[in-house]
Amino acid sequence: FDKAVFNEEFLYAGTPDFEGISEGVPTLCDVKRTIDKIKVFQQLSAYSKCVGLEHIKQLMGVELNNKTAQQFSKPAIETRIDNYFSMFLQKRKAFKQRYGV
């Protein structure tokens, strides 16, 4: 992606790493040095709820790993987008309450 995506309903924006097709399924991907699956899937689920990404059906976290020939570990894949989006909204609400924004 070379541009930010926006969610006007919940007033946030971000820039996903890339979008692709994995086994025929539209997938939103994020590349990290280390993967915290919950945080990565919360972030990706939020991006998937942005304008233009409504077609996304699964999320993929790719961990960089210089100990493998391909330089990355087996990707983590998640299809429960709404579950992670709910967690994202709860974390966002707590953040807003804590910092008064």
mmCIF file of C-alpha atoms in Angstrom:
data_model
loop_
_atom_site.group_PDB
_atom_site.id
_atom_site.type_symbol
_atom_site.label_atom_id
_atom_site.label_comp_id
_atom_site.label_asym_id
_atom_site.label_seq_id
_atom_site.Cartn_x
_atom_site.Cartn_y
_atom_site.Cartn_z
ATOM 1 C CA PHE A 1 0.000 0.000 0.000
ATOM 2 C CA ASP A 2 1.184 3.457 -0.708
ATOM 3 C CA LYS A 3 -1.703 5.257 0.947
ATOM 4 C CA ALA A 4 -3.556 5.333 4.217
ATOM 5 C CA VAL A 5 -6.959 3.719 4.657
ATOM 6 C CA PHE A 6 -9.739 5.269 6.728
ATOM 7 C CA ASN A 7 -12.685 4.223 8.848
ATOM 8 C CA GLU A 8 -15.010 7.214 9.114
ATOM 9 C CA GLU A 9 -17.452 5.533 11.503
ATOM 10 C CA PHE A 10 -14.856 4.931 14.239
ATOM 11 C CA LEU A 11 -12.470 7.751 13.188
ATOM 12 C CA TYR A 12 -9.153 5.998 12.644
ATOM 13 C CA ALA A 13 -6.717 5.471 9.807
ATOM 14 C CA GLY A 14 -3.621 3.438 9.040
ATOM 15 C CA THR A 15 -1.421 2.000 6.329
ATOM 16 C CA PRO A 16 -1.531 -1.786 5.823
ATOM 17 C CA ASP A 17 1.578 -3.540 4.522
ATOM 18 C CA PHE A 18 -0.005 -5.394 1.621
ATOM 19 C CA GLU A 19 -3.031 -7.215 0.295
ATOM 20 C CA GLY A 20 -3.013 -10.493 -1.596
ATOM 21 C CA ILE A 21 -4.774 -13.756 -2.320
ATOM 22 C CA SER A 22 -3.981 -16.807 -0.197
ATOM 23 C CA GLU A 23 -5.524 -20.064 -1.397
ATOM 24 C CA GLY A 24 -8.119 -18.075 -3.332
ATOM 25 C CA VAL A 25 -9.110 -15.898 -0.360
ATOM 26 C CA PRO A 26 -8.628 -12.085 -0.257
ATOM 27 C CA THR A 27 -6.059 -11.572 2.509
ATOM 28 C CA LEU A 28 -4.663 -8.547 4.325
ATOM 29 C CA CYS A 29 -1.054 -9.045 5.423
ATOM 30 C CA ASP A 30 1.349 -7.485 7.897
ATOM 31 C CA VAL A 31 5.075 -8.166 8.135
ATOM 32 C CA LYS A 32 6.726 -7.909 11.555
ATOM 33 C CA ARG A 33 10.092 -8.704 13.070
ATOM 34 C CA THR A 34 8.277 -10.628 15.800
ATOM 35 C CA ILE A 35 4.617 -11.559 15.872
ATOM 36 C CA ASP A 36 2.185 -11.029 18.717
ATOM 37 C CA LYS A 37 -0.793 -12.676 17.020
ATOM 38 C CA ILE A 38 -3.447 -10.899 19.058
ATOM 39 C CA LYS A 39 -2.012 -7.433 18.406
ATOM 40 C CA VAL A 40 -1.324 -8.124 14.733
ATOM 41 C CA PHE A 41 -4.806 -9.512 14.110
ATOM 42 C CA GLN A 42 -6.433 -6.614 15.987
ATOM 43 C CA GLN A 43 -4.517 -4.156 13.811
ATOM 44 C CA LEU A 44 -5.295 -6.011 10.585
ATOM 45 C CA SER A 45 -8.969 -6.431 11.498
ATOM 46 C CA ALA A 46 -9.206 -2.662 11.990
ATOM 47 C CA TYR A 47 -7.650 -2.065 8.563
ATOM 48 C CA SER A 48 -10.077 -4.576 7.028
ATOM 49 C CA LYS A 49 -12.980 -2.437 8.259
ATOM 50 C CA CYS A 50 -11.712 0.593 6.329
ATOM 51 C CA VAL A 51 -13.131 1.970 3.090
ATOM 52 C CA GLY A 52 -11.952 -0.094 0.142
ATOM 53 C CA LEU A 53 -10.993 -3.196 2.133
ATOM 54 C CA GLU A 54 -14.463 -4.576 2.846
ATOM 55 C CA HIS A 55 -13.737 -7.584 0.592
ATOM 56 C CA ILE A 56 -10.989 -8.933 2.901
ATOM 57 C CA LYS A 57 -11.888 -12.387 4.257
ATOM 58 C CA GLN A 58 -8.726 -13.353 6.164
ATOM 59 C CA LEU A 59 -5.721 -11.850 7.903
ATOM 60 C CA MET A 60 -2.085 -12.950 7.721
ATOM 61 C CA GLY A 61 0.847 -12.084 9.975
ATOM 62 C CA VAL A 62 4.282 -12.798 8.520
ATOM 63 C CA GLU A 63 7.228 -12.947 10.928
ATOM 64 C CA LEU A 64 10.675 -12.188 9.545
ATOM 65 C CA ASN A 65 13.160 -14.920 10.444
ATOM 66 C CA ASN A 66 16.761 -15.051 9.245
ATOM 67 C CA LYS A 67 17.104 -18.681 10.383
ATOM 68 C CA THR A 68 15.073 -20.011 7.447
ATOM 69 C CA ALA A 69 15.986 -20.159 3.750
ATOM 70 C CA GLN A 70 13.050 -17.951 2.778
ATOM 71 C CA GLN A 71 13.850 -15.433 5.595
ATOM 72 C CA PHE A 72 10.398 -15.660 7.200
ATOM 73 C CA SER A 73 8.446 -18.092 9.377
ATOM 74 C CA LYS A 74 5.217 -19.859 8.446
ATOM 75 C CA PRO A 75 2.553 -17.133 8.266
ATOM 76 C CA ALA A 76 -0.165 -16.971 10.923
ATOM 77 C CA ILE A 77 -3.619 -16.865 9.329
ATOM 78 C CA GLU A 78 -6.896 -15.801 10.929
ATOM 79 C CA THR A 79 -10.459 -15.682 9.584
ATOM 80 C CA ARG A 80 -12.294 -14.485 12.726
ATOM 81 C CA ILE A 81 -12.027 -10.840 11.684
ATOM 82 C CA ASP A 82 -15.077 -9.630 13.614
ATOM 83 C CA ASN A 83 -13.772 -11.160 16.873
ATOM 84 C CA TYR A 84 -10.465 -9.326 16.572
ATOM 85 C CA PHE A 85 -12.196 -6.119 15.502
ATOM 86 C CA SER A 86 -14.304 -6.272 18.660
ATOM 87 C CA MET A 87 -11.103 -6.625 20.725
ATOM 88 C CA PHE A 88 -9.589 -3.676 18.805
ATOM 89 C CA LEU A 89 -12.586 -1.478 19.639
ATOM 90 C CA GLN A 90 -12.421 -2.469 23.331
ATOM 91 C CA LYS A 91 -8.699 -1.616 23.494
ATOM 92 C CA ARG A 92 -9.323 1.655 21.688
ATOM 93 C CA LYS A 93 -12.092 2.594 24.136
ATOM 94 C CA ALA A 94 -9.830 1.836 27.115
ATOM 95 C CA PHE A 95 -7.039 3.919 25.554
ATOM 96 C CA LYS A 96 -9.379 6.866 25.009
ATOM 97 C CA GLN A 97 -10.644 6.675 28.599
ATOM 98 C CA ARG A 98 -7.156 6.381 30.037
ATOM 99 C CA TYR A 99 -5.658 9.269 28.097
ATOM 100 C CA GLY A 100 -8.764 11.434 27.735
ATOM 101 C CA VAL A 101 -8.708 11.597 23.963
#
